[in-house]
Amino acid sequence: AQSVTQLGSHVSVSEGALVLLRCNYSSSVPPYLFWYVQYPNQGLQLLLKYTTGATLVKGINGFEAEFKKSETSFHLTKPSAHMSDAAEYFCAVSDPRLFGGNKLVFGAGTILRVKS
Amino acid sequence: DAGVIQSPRHEVTEMGQEVTLRCKPISGHDYLFWYRQTMMRGLELLIYFNNNVPIDDSGMPEDRFSAKMPNASFSTLKIQPSEPRDSAVYFCASSPGTSGSTDTQYFGPGTRLTVL
């Protein structure tokens, strides 16, 4: 079975500082990996995804993530935090062999706080 | 496009009552997903449909939960009878299905259910 571990349920950074949200996964096969963002009282929105190919993936709002197979990680980064980045972030994994990879397993989420 | 539409946005009911949550996916999308989000269990996939057919319902917690998709533009999630532990935010999501497993899932705003 697949699983996702997000290290740190809460992360606080200053505006303009580097954002680093950690995600480690467990999968017996090369997975598909996703980062979603959830703003208060809203649904989830896809930030970026890795399926195949280049391991450094760029997403919306200046975020990027790197798939590191040897470390089973898919950490999310952004060089400079903005106040509008304050939200909850979810890492998710899916098995491409099962149900076409549509069955996402989500991590517990990390709440990002941006201080002015 | 209006995005995924869910109704109601908030529902408060008493234990034992029947609850019906509704979802209209994005037009043309072949996949529809129902998720539940709670503080204790995080974001869980309950069931998903492909071309109106239920594909995987292994996440449905009990027989009290049922989901239907009578046509491509409408789905319901029903809880009968409802219990206080069913209190959660229920999300509906849809995805195009054009490229199979790598499609993005688009989430609705959710229905916040409170069972007293």
mmCIF file with all atom_site columns, C-alpha atoms in Angstrom:
data_model
loop_
_atom_site.group_PDB
_atom_site.id
_atom_site.type_symbol
_atom_site.label_atom_id
_atom_site.label_alt_id
_atom_site.label_comp_id
_atom_site.label_asym_id
_atom_site.label_entity_id
_atom_site.label_seq_id
_atom_site.pdbx_PDB_ins_code
_atom_site.Cartn_x
_atom_site.Cartn_y
_atom_site.Cartn_z
_atom_site.occupancy
_atom_site.B_iso_or_equiv
_atom_site.pdbx_formal_charge
_atom_site.auth_seq_id
_atom_site.auth_comp_id
_atom_site.auth_asym_id
_atom_site.auth_atom_id
_atom_site.pdbx_PDB_model_num
ATOM 1   C CA . ALA A 1 1   ? 0.000   0.000  0.000   1.00 0.00 ? 1   ALA A CA 1
ATOM 2   C CA . GLN A 1 2   ? 1.116   3.500  -0.674  1.00 0.00 ? 2   GLN A CA 1
ATOM 3   C CA . SER A 1 3   ? 1.498   6.165  1.938   1.00 0.00 ? 3   SER A CA 1
ATOM 4   C CA . VAL A 1 4   ? 2.642   9.752  2.283   1.00 0.00 ? 4   VAL A CA 1
ATOM 5   C CA . THR A 1 5   ? 4.335   11.432 5.209   1.00 0.00 ? 5   THR A CA 1
ATOM 6   C CA . GLN A 1 6   ? 4.471   15.181 5.441   1.00 0.00 ? 6   GLN A CA 1
ATOM 7   C CA . LEU A 1 7   ? 7.014   16.324 7.995   1.00 0.00 ? 7   LEU A CA 1
ATOM 8   C CA . GLY A 1 8   ? 5.699   19.189 10.068  1.00 0.00 ? 8   GLY A CA 1
ATOM 9   C CA . SER A 1 9   ? 2.016   19.866 10.423  1.00 0.00 ? 9   SER A CA 1
ATOM 10  C CA . HIS A 1 10  ? 2.774   23.591 10.715  1.00 0.00 ? 10  HIS A CA 1
ATOM 11  C CA . VAL A 1 11  ? 5.536   25.582 9.051   1.00 0.00 ? 11  VAL A CA 1
ATOM 12  C CA . SER A 1 12  ? 6.134   29.269 9.650   1.00 0.00 ? 12  SER A CA 1
ATOM 13  C CA . VAL A 1 13  ? 8.333   31.469 7.446   1.00 0.00 ? 13  VAL A CA 1
ATOM 14  C CA . SER A 1 14  ? 8.898   35.172 7.051   1.00 0.00 ? 14  SER A CA 1
ATOM 15  C CA . GLU A 1 15  ? 7.754   36.968 3.951   1.00 0.00 ? 15  GLU A CA 1
ATOM 16  C CA . GLY A 1 16  ? 10.517  36.752 1.355   1.00 0.00 ? 16  GLY A CA 1
ATOM 17  C CA . ALA A 1 17  ? 12.113  33.682 2.928   1.00 0.00 ? 17  ALA A CA 1
ATOM 18  C CA . LEU A 1 18  ? 12.514  30.255 1.364   1.00 0.00 ? 18  LEU A CA 1
ATOM 19  C CA . VAL A 1 19  ? 9.567   27.910 1.647   1.00 0.00 ? 19  VAL A CA 1
ATOM 20  C CA . LEU A 1 20  ? 10.356  24.223 2.089   1.00 0.00 ? 20  LEU A CA 1
ATOM 21  C CA . LEU A 1 21  ? 7.581   21.715 2.703   1.00 0.00 ? 21  LEU A CA 1
ATOM 22  C CA . ARG A 1 22  ? 8.677   18.126 3.085   1.00 0.00 ? 22  ARG A CA 1
ATOM 23  C CA . CYS A 1 23  ? 7.018   15.060 1.641   1.00 0.00 ? 23  CYS A CA 1
ATOM 24  C CA . ASN A 1 24  ? 8.202   11.468 1.725   1.00 0.00 ? 24  ASN A CA 1
ATOM 25  C CA . TYR A 1 25  ? 6.301   8.637  0.131   1.00 0.00 ? 25  TYR A CA 1
ATOM 26  C CA . SER A 1 26  ? 6.192   4.896  0.248   1.00 0.00 ? 26  SER A CA 1
ATOM 27  C CA . SER A 1 27  ? 5.505   2.992  -2.952  1.00 0.00 ? 27  SER A CA 1
ATOM 28  C CA . SER A 1 28  ? 6.599   -0.314 -4.418  1.00 0.00 ? 28  SER A CA 1
ATOM 29  C CA . VAL A 1 29  ? 6.449   1.064  -7.950  1.00 0.00 ? 29  VAL A CA 1
ATOM 30  C CA . PRO A 1 30  ? 7.412   4.369  -9.568  1.00 0.00 ? 30  PRO A CA 1
ATOM 31  C CA . PRO A 1 31  ? 4.599   6.585  -8.361  1.00 0.00 ? 31  PRO A CA 1
ATOM 32  C CA . TYR A 1 32  ? 2.816   9.634  -9.595  1.00 0.00 ? 32  TYR A CA 1
ATOM 33  C CA . LEU A 1 33  ? 3.261   12.505 -7.146  1.00 0.00 ? 33  LEU A CA 1
ATOM 34  C CA . PHE A 1 34  ? 1.218   15.629 -6.585  1.00 0.00 ? 34  PHE A CA 1
ATOM 35  C CA . TRP A 1 35  ? 1.124   18.776 -4.486  1.00 0.00 ? 35  TRP A CA 1
ATOM 36  C CA . TYR A 1 36  ? -2.221  20.444 -3.837  1.00 0.00 ? 36  TYR A CA 1
ATOM 37  C CA . VAL A 1 37  ? -2.983  23.678 -1.995  1.00 0.00 ? 37  VAL A CA 1
ATOM 38  C CA . GLN A 1 38  ? -6.114  24.425 0.002   1.00 0.00 ? 38  GLN A CA 1
ATOM 39  C CA . TYR A 1 39  ? -7.064  27.963 0.960   1.00 0.00 ? 39  TYR A CA 1
ATOM 40  C CA . PRO A 1 40  ? -9.509  28.465 3.830   1.00 0.00 ? 40  PRO A CA 1
ATOM 41  C CA . ASN A 1 41  ? -13.017 27.315 3.043   1.00 0.00 ? 41  ASN A CA 1
ATOM 42  C CA . GLN A 1 42  ? -12.065 26.251 -0.457  1.00 0.00 ? 42  GLN A CA 1
ATOM 43  C CA . GLY A 1 43  ? -11.419 23.035 -2.333  1.00 0.00 ? 43  GLY A CA 1
ATOM 44  C CA . LEU A 1 44  ? -7.984  21.759 -3.255  1.00 0.00 ? 44  LEU A CA 1
ATOM 45  C CA . GLN A 1 45  ? -6.096  23.173 -6.209  1.00 0.00 ? 45  GLN A CA 1
ATOM 46  C CA . LEU A 1 46  ? -3.272  21.411 -8.018  1.00 0.00 ? 46  LEU A CA 1
ATOM 47  C CA . LEU A 1 47  ? 0.100   23.118 -7.673  1.00 0.00 ? 47  LEU A CA 1
ATOM 48  C CA . LEU A 1 48  ? 2.190   20.639 -9.626  1.00 0.00 ? 48  LEU A CA 1
ATOM 49  C CA . LYS A 1 49  ? 2.568   16.980 -10.458 1.00 0.00 ? 49  LYS A CA 1
ATOM 50  C CA . TYR A 1 50  ? 5.253   14.498 -11.385 1.00 0.00 ? 50  TYR A CA 1
ATOM 51  C CA . THR A 1 51  ? 4.475   11.528 -13.615 1.00 0.00 ? 51  THR A CA 1
ATOM 52  C CA . THR A 1 52  ? 7.489   10.754 -15.781 1.00 0.00 ? 52  THR A CA 1
ATOM 53  C CA . GLY A 1 53  ? 10.416  12.581 -17.294 1.00 0.00 ? 53  GLY A CA 1
ATOM 54  C CA . ALA A 1 54  ? 12.188  15.524 -15.722 1.00 0.00 ? 54  ALA A CA 1
ATOM 55  C CA . THR A 1 55  ? 12.443  15.115 -11.983 1.00 0.00 ? 55  THR A CA 1
ATOM 56  C CA . LEU A 1 56  ? 12.299  18.850 -11.271 1.00 0.00 ? 56  LEU A CA 1
ATOM 57  C CA . VAL A 1 57  ? 8.739   19.974 -11.732 1.00 0.00 ? 57  VAL A CA 1
ATOM 58  C CA . LYS A 1 58  ? 7.604   23.567 -11.872 1.00 0.00 ? 58  LYS A CA 1
ATOM 59  C CA . GLY A 1 59  ? 4.122   24.550 -10.870 1.00 0.00 ? 59  GLY A CA 1
ATOM 60  C CA . ILE A 1 60  ? 1.929   27.556 -10.398 1.00 0.00 ? 60  ILE A CA 1
ATOM 61  C CA . ASN A 1 61  ? 2.664   30.546 -8.175  1.00 0.00 ? 61  ASN A CA 1
ATOM 62  C CA . GLY A 1 62  ? 6.437   30.000 -8.329  1.00 0.00 ? 62  GLY A CA 1
ATOM 63  C CA . PHE A 1 63  ? 6.448   26.618 -6.599  1.00 0.00 ? 63  PHE A CA 1
ATOM 64  C CA . GLU A 1 64  ? 8.553   23.680 -7.688  1.00 0.00 ? 64  GLU A CA 1
ATOM 65  C CA . ALA A 1 65  ? 9.295   20.185 -6.444  1.00 0.00 ? 65  ALA A CA 1
ATOM 66  C CA . GLU A 1 66  ? 11.947  17.603 -7.146  1.00 0.00 ? 66  GLU A CA 1
ATOM 67  C CA . PHE A 1 67  ? 11.339  13.881 -7.319  1.00 0.00 ? 67  PHE A CA 1
ATOM 68  C CA . LYS A 1 68  ? 14.221  12.068 -5.645  1.00 0.00 ? 68  LYS A CA 1
ATOM 69  C CA . LYS A 1 69  ? 13.776  8.338  -6.003  1.00 0.00 ? 69  LYS A CA 1
ATOM 70  C CA . SER A 1 70  ? 16.763  7.444  -3.837  1.00 0.00 ? 70  SER A CA 1
ATOM 71  C CA . GLU A 1 71  ? 15.324  9.488  -0.983  1.00 0.00 ? 71  GLU A CA 1
ATOM 72  C CA . THR A 1 72  ? 11.662  8.674  -1.744  1.00 0.00 ? 72  THR A CA 1
ATOM 73  C CA . SER A 1 73  ? 10.993  12.377 -1.444  1.00 0.00 ? 73  SER A CA 1
ATOM 74  C CA . PHE A 1 74  ? 9.059   15.055 -3.273  1.00 0.00 ? 74  PHE A CA 1
ATOM 75  C CA . HIS A 1 75  ? 9.703   18.254 -1.337  1.00 0.00 ? 75  HIS A CA 1
ATOM 76  C CA . LEU A 1 76  ? 7.963   21.476 -2.323  1.00 0.00 ? 76  LEU A CA 1
ATOM 77  C CA . THR A 1 77  ? 9.937   24.716 -2.483  1.00 0.00 ? 77  THR A CA 1
ATOM 78  C CA . LYS A 1 78  ? 9.495   28.356 -3.319  1.00 0.00 ? 78  LYS A CA 1
ATOM 79  C CA . PRO A 1 79  ? 12.425  30.811 -3.230  1.00 0.00 ? 79  PRO A CA 1
ATOM 80  C CA . SER A 1 80  ? 10.521  33.709 -1.718  1.00 0.00 ? 80  SER A CA 1
ATOM 81  C CA . ALA A 1 81  ? 7.357   33.427 0.349   1.00 0.00 ? 81  ALA A CA 1
ATOM 82  C CA . HIS A 1 82  ? 4.471   35.794 -0.166  1.00 0.00 ? 82  HIS A CA 1
ATOM 83  C CA . MET A 1 83  ? 1.669   36.506 2.253   1.00 0.00 ? 83  MET A CA 1
ATOM 84  C CA . SER A 1 84  ? -0.771  34.989 -0.212  1.00 0.00 ? 84  SER A CA 1
ATOM 85  C CA . ASP A 1 85  ? 1.013   31.624 0.097   1.00 0.00 ? 85  ASP A CA 1
ATOM 86  C CA . ALA A 1 86  ? -0.486  31.086 3.539   1.00 0.00 ? 86  ALA A CA 1
ATOM 87  C CA . ALA A 1 87  ? -2.617  27.962 3.152   1.00 0.00 ? 87  ALA A CA 1
ATOM 88  C CA . GLU A 1 88  ? -2.601  24.237 3.756   1.00 0.00 ? 88  GLU A CA 1
ATOM 89  C CA . TYR A 1 89  ? -0.539  22.090 1.421   1.00 0.00 ? 89  TYR A CA 1
ATOM 90  C CA . PHE A 1 90  ? -1.120  18.434 0.666   1.00 0.00 ? 90  PHE A CA 1
ATOM 91  C CA . CYS A 1 91  ? 1.236   15.948 -0.905  1.00 0.00 ? 91  CYS A CA 1
ATOM 92  C CA . ALA A 1 92  ? -0.370  12.981 -2.655  1.00 0.00 ? 92  ALA A CA 1
ATOM 93  C CA . VAL A 1 93  ? 0.767   9.779  -4.339  1.00 0.00 ? 93  VAL A CA 1
ATOM 94  C CA . SER A 1 94  ? -0.879  7.362  -6.721  1.00 0.00 ? 94  SER A CA 1
ATOM 95  C CA . ASP A 1 95  ? 0.017   4.004  -8.197  1.00 0.00 ? 95  ASP A CA 1
ATOM 96  C CA . PRO A 1 96  ? -0.097  4.186  -12.025 1.00 0.00 ? 96  PRO A CA 1
ATOM 97  C CA . ARG A 1 97  ? -1.007  0.492  -12.165 1.00 0.00 ? 97  ARG A CA 1
ATOM 98  C CA . LEU A 1 98  ? -4.157  0.847  -10.109 1.00 0.00 ? 98  LEU A CA 1
ATOM 99  C CA . PHE A 1 99  ? -7.283  2.418  -11.504 1.00 0.00 ? 99  PHE A CA 1
ATOM 100 C CA . GLY A 1 100 ? -5.188  4.322  -13.996 1.00 0.00 ? 100 GLY A CA 1
ATOM 101 C CA . GLY A 1 101 ? -3.392  6.148  -11.228 1.00 0.00 ? 101 GLY A CA 1
ATOM 102 C CA . ASN A 1 102 ? -6.546  8.009  -10.263 1.00 0.00 ? 102 ASN A CA 1
ATOM 103 C CA . LYS A 1 103 ? -6.630  6.792  -6.690  1.00 0.00 ? 103 LYS A CA 1
ATOM 104 C CA . LEU A 1 104 ? -4.798  9.485  -4.762  1.00 0.00 ? 104 LEU A CA 1
ATOM 105 C CA . VAL A 1 105 ? -3.480  8.898  -1.258  1.00 0.00 ? 105 VAL A CA 1
ATOM 106 C CA . PHE A 1 106 ? -3.015  12.190 0.550   1.00 0.00 ? 106 PHE A CA 1
ATOM 107 C CA . GLY A 1 107 ? -0.671  13.166 3.306   1.00 0.00 ? 107 GLY A CA 1
ATOM 108 C CA . ALA A 1 108 ? -1.964  14.792 6.472   1.00 0.00 ? 108 ALA A CA 1
ATOM 109 C CA . GLY A 1 109 ? -1.221  18.278 5.214   1.00 0.00 ? 109 GLY A CA 1
ATOM 110 C CA . THR A 1 110 ? 1.094   21.108 6.250   1.00 0.00 ? 110 THR A CA 1
ATOM 111 C CA . ILE A 1 111 ? -0.247  24.489 7.234   1.00 0.00 ? 111 ILE A CA 1
ATOM 112 C CA . LEU A 1 112 ? 2.038   27.246 5.989   1.00 0.00 ? 112 LEU A CA 1
ATOM 113 C CA . ARG A 1 113 ? 2.065   30.503 7.891   1.00 0.00 ? 113 ARG A CA 1
ATOM 114 C CA . VAL A 1 114 ? 3.788   33.548 6.390   1.00 0.00 ? 114 VAL A CA 1
ATOM 115 C CA . LYS A 1 115 ? 4.865   36.276 8.790   1.00 0.00 ? 115 LYS A CA 1
ATOM 116 C CA . SER A 1 116 ? 5.186   39.873 7.722   1.00 0.00 ? 116 SER A CA 1
ATOM 117 C CA . ASP B 2 1   ? -16.527 26.980 -16.951 1.00 0.00 ? 1   ASP B CA 1
ATOM 118 C CA . ALA B 2 2   ? -18.093 27.267 -13.508 1.00 0.00 ? 2   ALA B CA 1
ATOM 119 C CA . GLY B 2 3   ? -15.948 24.519 -12.035 1.00 0.00 ? 3   GLY B CA 1
ATOM 120 C CA . VAL B 2 4   ? -17.216 21.702 -9.884  1.00 0.00 ? 4   VAL B CA 1
ATOM 121 C CA . ILE B 2 5   ? -20.430 22.703 -8.140  1.00 0.00 ? 5   ILE B CA 1
ATOM 122 C CA . GLN B 2 6   ? -21.491 21.256 -4.815  1.00 0.00 ? 6   GLN B CA 1
ATOM 123 C CA . SER B 2 7   ? -24.659 21.777 -2.837  1.00 0.00 ? 7   SER B CA 1
ATOM 124 C CA . PRO B 2 8   ? -25.433 22.542 -0.175  1.00 0.00 ? 8   PRO B CA 1
ATOM 125 C CA . ARG B 2 9   ? -22.315 24.322 1.060   1.00 0.00 ? 9   ARG B CA 1
ATOM 126 C CA . HIS B 2 10  ? -23.344 23.774 4.660   1.00 0.00 ? 10  HIS B CA 1
ATOM 127 C CA . GLU B 2 11  ? -25.659 21.198 6.137   1.00 0.00 ? 11  GLU B CA 1
ATOM 128 C CA . VAL B 2 12  ? -26.688 20.817 9.752   1.00 0.00 ? 12  VAL B CA 1
ATOM 129 C CA . THR B 2 13  ? -28.847 17.869 10.640  1.00 0.00 ? 13  THR B CA 1
ATOM 130 C CA . GLU B 2 14  ? -29.780 15.699 13.559  1.00 0.00 ? 14  GLU B CA 1
ATOM 131 C CA . MET B 2 15  ? -28.585 12.198 14.173  1.00 0.00 ? 15  MET B CA 1
ATOM 132 C CA . GLY B 2 16  ? -30.695 9.644  12.367  1.00 0.00 ? 16  GLY B CA 1
ATOM 133 C CA . GLN B 2 17  ? -31.728 11.915 9.544   1.00 0.00 ? 17  GLN B CA 1
ATOM 134 C CA . GLU B 2 18  ? -30.979 11.251 5.894   1.00 0.00 ? 18  GLU B CA 1
ATOM 135 C CA . VAL B 2 19  ? -28.465 13.556 4.256   1.00 0.00 ? 19  VAL B CA 1
ATOM 136 C CA . THR B 2 20  ? -27.964 13.995 0.520   1.00 0.00 ? 20  THR B CA 1
ATOM 137 C CA . LEU B 2 21  ? -24.983 15.832 -0.894  1.00 0.00 ? 21  LEU B CA 1
ATOM 138 C CA . ARG B 2 22  ? -24.959 16.869 -4.527  1.00 0.00 ? 22  ARG B CA 1
ATOM 139 C CA . CYS B 2 23  ? -22.257 17.407 -7.116  1.00 0.00 ? 23  CYS B CA 1
ATOM 140 C CA . LYS B 2 24  ? -22.149 18.698 -10.654 1.00 0.00 ? 24  LYS B CA 1
ATOM 141 C CA . PRO B 2 25  ? -18.798 17.909 -12.296 1.00 0.00 ? 25  PRO B CA 1
ATOM 142 C CA . ILE B 2 26  ? -17.123 19.994 -14.944 1.00 0.00 ? 26  ILE B CA 1
ATOM 143 C CA . SER B 2 27  ? -18.761 19.396 -18.290 1.00 0.00 ? 27  SER B CA 1
ATOM 144 C CA . GLY B 2 28  ? -16.912 16.807 -20.362 1.00 0.00 ? 28  GLY B CA 1
ATOM 145 C CA . HIS B 2 29  ? -15.058 15.252 -17.466 1.00 0.00 ? 29  HIS B CA 1
ATOM 146 C CA . ASP B 2 30  ? -15.184 11.468 -17.365 1.00 0.00 ? 30  ASP B CA 1
ATOM 147 C CA . TYR B 2 31  ? -14.127 10.903 -13.749 1.00 0.00 ? 31  TYR B CA 1
ATOM 148 C CA . LEU B 2 32  ? -15.886 11.931 -10.563 1.00 0.00 ? 32  LEU B CA 1
ATOM 149 C CA . PHE B 2 33  ? -14.537 11.502 -7.050  1.00 0.00 ? 33  PHE B CA 1
ATOM 150 C CA . TRP B 2 34  ? -16.035 11.861 -3.573  1.00 0.00 ? 34  TRP B CA 1
ATOM 151 C CA . TYR B 2 35  ? -13.679 12.661 -0.682  1.00 0.00 ? 35  TYR B CA 1
ATOM 152 C CA . ARG B 2 36  ? -14.171 13.226 3.033   1.00 0.00 ? 36  ARG B CA 1
ATOM 153 C CA . GLN B 2 37  ? -11.926 15.513 5.092   1.00 0.00 ? 37  GLN B CA 1
ATOM 154 C CA . THR B 2 38  ? -11.737 15.350 8.869   1.00 0.00 ? 38  THR B CA 1
ATOM 155 C CA . MET B 2 39  ? -9.184  16.491 11.396  1.00 0.00 ? 39  MET B CA 1
ATOM 156 C CA . MET B 2 40  ? -8.630  12.954 12.610  1.00 0.00 ? 40  MET B CA 1
ATOM 157 C CA . ARG B 2 41  ? -8.371  11.100 9.307   1.00 0.00 ? 41  ARG B CA 1
ATOM 158 C CA . GLY B 2 42  ? -7.357  13.797 6.863   1.00 0.00 ? 42  GLY B CA 1
ATOM 159 C CA . LEU B 2 43  ? -8.516  13.569 3.261   1.00 0.00 ? 43  LEU B CA 1
ATOM 160 C CA . GLU B 2 44  ? -9.931  10.196 2.262   1.00 0.00 ? 44  GLU B CA 1
ATOM 161 C CA . LEU B 2 45  ? -11.221 8.967  -1.082  1.00 0.00 ? 45  LEU B CA 1
ATOM 162 C CA . LEU B 2 46  ? -14.657 7.463  -0.597  1.00 0.00 ? 46  LEU B CA 1
ATOM 163 C CA . ILE B 2 47  ? -15.641 6.405  -4.103  1.00 0.00 ? 47  ILE B CA 1
ATOM 164 C CA . TYR B 2 48  ? -15.018 7.315  -7.701  1.00 0.00 ? 48  TYR B CA 1
ATOM 165 C CA . PHE B 2 49  ? -16.846 6.925  -10.979 1.00 0.00 ? 49  PHE B CA 1
ATOM 166 C CA . ASN B 2 50  ? -15.697 6.618  -14.574 1.00 0.00 ? 50  ASN B CA 1
ATOM 167 C CA . ASN B 2 51  ? -18.299 7.390  -17.224 1.00 0.00 ? 51  ASN B CA 1
ATOM 168 C CA . ASN B 2 52  ? -21.009 7.204  -14.549 1.00 0.00 ? 52  ASN B CA 1
ATOM 169 C CA . VAL B 2 53  ? -19.949 3.725  -13.400 1.00 0.00 ? 53  VAL B CA 1
ATOM 170 C CA . PRO B 2 54  ? -18.583 3.218  -9.857  1.00 0.00 ? 54  PRO B CA 1
ATOM 171 C CA . ILE B 2 55  ? -15.009 1.956  -10.165 1.00 0.00 ? 55  ILE B CA 1
ATOM 172 C CA . ASP B 2 56  ? -13.743 1.801  -6.606  1.00 0.00 ? 56  ASP B CA 1
ATOM 173 C CA . ASP B 2 57  ? -15.932 2.147  -3.522  1.00 0.00 ? 57  ASP B CA 1
ATOM 174 C CA . SER B 2 58  ? -13.503 0.597  -1.074  1.00 0.00 ? 58  SER B CA 1
ATOM 175 C CA . GLY B 2 59  ? -13.310 3.867  0.834   1.00 0.00 ? 59  GLY B CA 1
ATOM 176 C CA . MET B 2 60  ? -17.003 4.026  1.633   1.00 0.00 ? 60  MET B CA 1
ATOM 177 C CA . PRO B 2 61  ? -17.052 3.638  5.404   1.00 0.00 ? 61  PRO B CA 1
ATOM 178 C CA . GLU B 2 62  ? -20.277 1.723  5.939   1.00 0.00 ? 62  GLU B CA 1
ATOM 179 C CA . ASP B 2 63  ? -23.513 0.643  4.349   1.00 0.00 ? 63  ASP B CA 1
ATOM 180 C CA . ARG B 2 64  ? -25.041 3.866  5.596   1.00 0.00 ? 64  ARG B CA 1
ATOM 181 C CA . PHE B 2 65  ? -23.159 5.600  2.795   1.00 0.00 ? 65  PHE B CA 1
ATOM 182 C CA . SER B 2 66  ? -24.214 5.304  -0.827  1.00 0.00 ? 66  SER B CA 1
ATOM 183 C CA . ALA B 2 67  ? -23.319 7.186  -3.983  1.00 0.00 ? 67  ALA B CA 1
ATOM 184 C CA . LYS B 2 68  ? -24.926 7.384  -7.374  1.00 0.00 ? 68  LYS B CA 1
ATOM 185 C CA . MET B 2 69  ? -24.190 9.004  -10.693 1.00 0.00 ? 69  MET B CA 1
ATOM 186 C CA . PRO B 2 70  ? -27.345 8.786  -12.808 1.00 0.00 ? 70  PRO B CA 1
ATOM 187 C CA . ASN B 2 71  ? -25.836 10.841 -15.620 1.00 0.00 ? 71  ASN B CA 1
ATOM 188 C CA . ALA B 2 72  ? -22.642 12.584 -16.618 1.00 0.00 ? 72  ALA B CA 1
ATOM 189 C CA . SER B 2 73  ? -23.617 15.871 -15.014 1.00 0.00 ? 73  SER B CA 1
ATOM 190 C CA . PHE B 2 74  ? -24.848 14.843 -11.573 1.00 0.00 ? 74  PHE B CA 1
ATOM 191 C CA . SER B 2 75  ? -23.857 12.730 -8.618  1.00 0.00 ? 75  SER B CA 1
ATOM 192 C CA . THR B 2 76  ? -25.157 12.275 -5.095  1.00 0.00 ? 76  THR B CA 1
ATOM 193 C CA . LEU B 2 77  ? -23.655 11.029 -1.868  1.00 0.00 ? 77  LEU B CA 1
ATOM 194 C CA . LYS B 2 78  ? -26.266 9.883  0.621   1.00 0.00 ? 78  LYS B CA 1
ATOM 195 C CA . ILE B 2 79  ? -25.908 9.078  4.298   1.00 0.00 ? 79  ILE B CA 1
ATOM 196 C CA . GLN B 2 80  ? -28.803 7.250  5.920   1.00 0.00 ? 80  GLN B CA 1
ATOM 197 C CA . PRO B 2 81  ? -29.026 7.338  8.873   1.00 0.00 ? 81  PRO B CA 1
ATOM 198 C CA . SER B 2 82  ? -26.517 10.022 9.723   1.00 0.00 ? 82  SER B CA 1
ATOM 199 C CA . GLU B 2 83  ? -24.389 9.926  12.875  1.00 0.00 ? 83  GLU B CA 1
ATOM 200 C CA . PRO B 2 84  ? -22.335 12.612 14.649  1.00 0.00 ? 84  PRO B CA 1
ATOM 201 C CA . ARG B 2 85  ? -19.094 10.928 13.519  1.00 0.00 ? 85  ARG B CA 1
ATOM 202 C CA . ASP B 2 86  ? -20.093 11.647 9.918   1.00 0.00 ? 86  ASP B CA 1
ATOM 203 C CA . SER B 2 87  ? -19.471 15.338 10.549  1.00 0.00 ? 87  SER B CA 1
ATOM 204 C CA . ALA B 2 88  ? -16.821 16.395 8.041   1.00 0.00 ? 88  ALA B CA 1
ATOM 205 C CA . VAL B 2 89  ? -16.232 18.363 4.883   1.00 0.00 ? 89  VAL B CA 1
ATOM 206 C CA . TYR B 2 90  ? -17.182 16.344 1.815   1.00 0.00 ? 90  TYR B CA 1
ATOM 207 C CA . PHE B 2 91  ? -15.494 17.221 -1.461  1.00 0.00 ? 91  PHE B CA 1
ATOM 208 C CA . CYS B 2 92  ? -16.415 16.275 -4.958  1.00 0.00 ? 92  CYS B CA 1
ATOM 209 C CA . ALA B 2 93  ? -13.763 16.364 -7.678  1.00 0.00 ? 93  ALA B CA 1
ATOM 210 C CA . SER B 2 94  ? -13.730 15.626 -11.387 1.00 0.00 ? 94  SER B CA 1
ATOM 211 C CA . SER B 2 95  ? -11.040 15.010 -13.990 1.00 0.00 ? 95  SER B CA 1
ATOM 212 C CA . PRO B 2 96  ? -11.081 14.947 -17.775 1.00 0.00 ? 96  PRO B CA 1
ATOM 213 C CA . GLY B 2 97  ? -9.867  11.418 -18.362 1.00 0.00 ? 97  GLY B CA 1
ATOM 214 C CA . THR B 2 98  ? -8.327  12.366 -21.687 1.00 0.00 ? 98  THR B CA 1
ATOM 215 C CA . SER B 2 99  ? -4.825  11.316 -20.744 1.00 0.00 ? 99  SER B CA 1
ATOM 216 C CA . GLY B 2 100 ? -5.807  8.658  -18.280 1.00 0.00 ? 100 GLY B CA 1
ATOM 217 C CA . SER B 2 101 ? -3.877  8.466  -15.107 1.00 0.00 ? 101 SER B CA 1
ATOM 218 C CA . THR B 2 102 ? -2.126  11.785 -15.166 1.00 0.00 ? 102 THR B CA 1
ATOM 219 C CA . ASP B 2 103 ? -5.155  13.979 -15.245 1.00 0.00 ? 103 ASP B CA 1
ATOM 220 C CA . THR B 2 104 ? -5.591  16.721 -12.745 1.00 0.00 ? 104 THR B CA 1
ATOM 221 C CA . GLN B 2 105 ? -8.476  16.433 -10.339 1.00 0.00 ? 105 GLN B CA 1
ATOM 222 C CA . TYR B 2 106 ? -10.522 19.615 -9.981  1.00 0.00 ? 106 TYR B CA 1
ATOM 223 C CA . PHE B 2 107 ? -12.115 20.010 -6.584  1.00 0.00 ? 107 PHE B CA 1
ATOM 224 C CA . GLY B 2 108 ? -15.378 21.634 -5.657  1.00 0.00 ? 108 GLY B CA 1
ATOM 225 C CA . PRO B 2 109 ? -15.682 23.984 -2.672  1.00 0.00 ? 109 PRO B CA 1
ATOM 226 C CA . GLY B 2 110 ? -16.969 21.224 -0.409  1.00 0.00 ? 110 GLY B CA 1
ATOM 227 C CA . THR B 2 111 ? -20.015 20.641 1.758   1.00 0.00 ? 111 THR B CA 1
ATOM 228 C CA . ARG B 2 112 ? -19.518 21.112 5.489   1.00 0.00 ? 112 ARG B CA 1
ATOM 229 C CA . LEU B 2 113 ? -21.753 18.566 7.225   1.00 0.00 ? 113 LEU B CA 1
ATOM 230 C CA . THR B 2 114 ? -22.565 18.787 10.908  1.00 0.00 ? 114 THR B CA 1
ATOM 231 C CA . VAL B 2 115 ? -24.582 16.006 12.483  1.00 0.00 ? 115 VAL B CA 1
ATOM 232 C CA . LEU B 2 116 ? -25.885 16.889 15.945  1.00 0.00 ? 116 LEU B CA 1
#
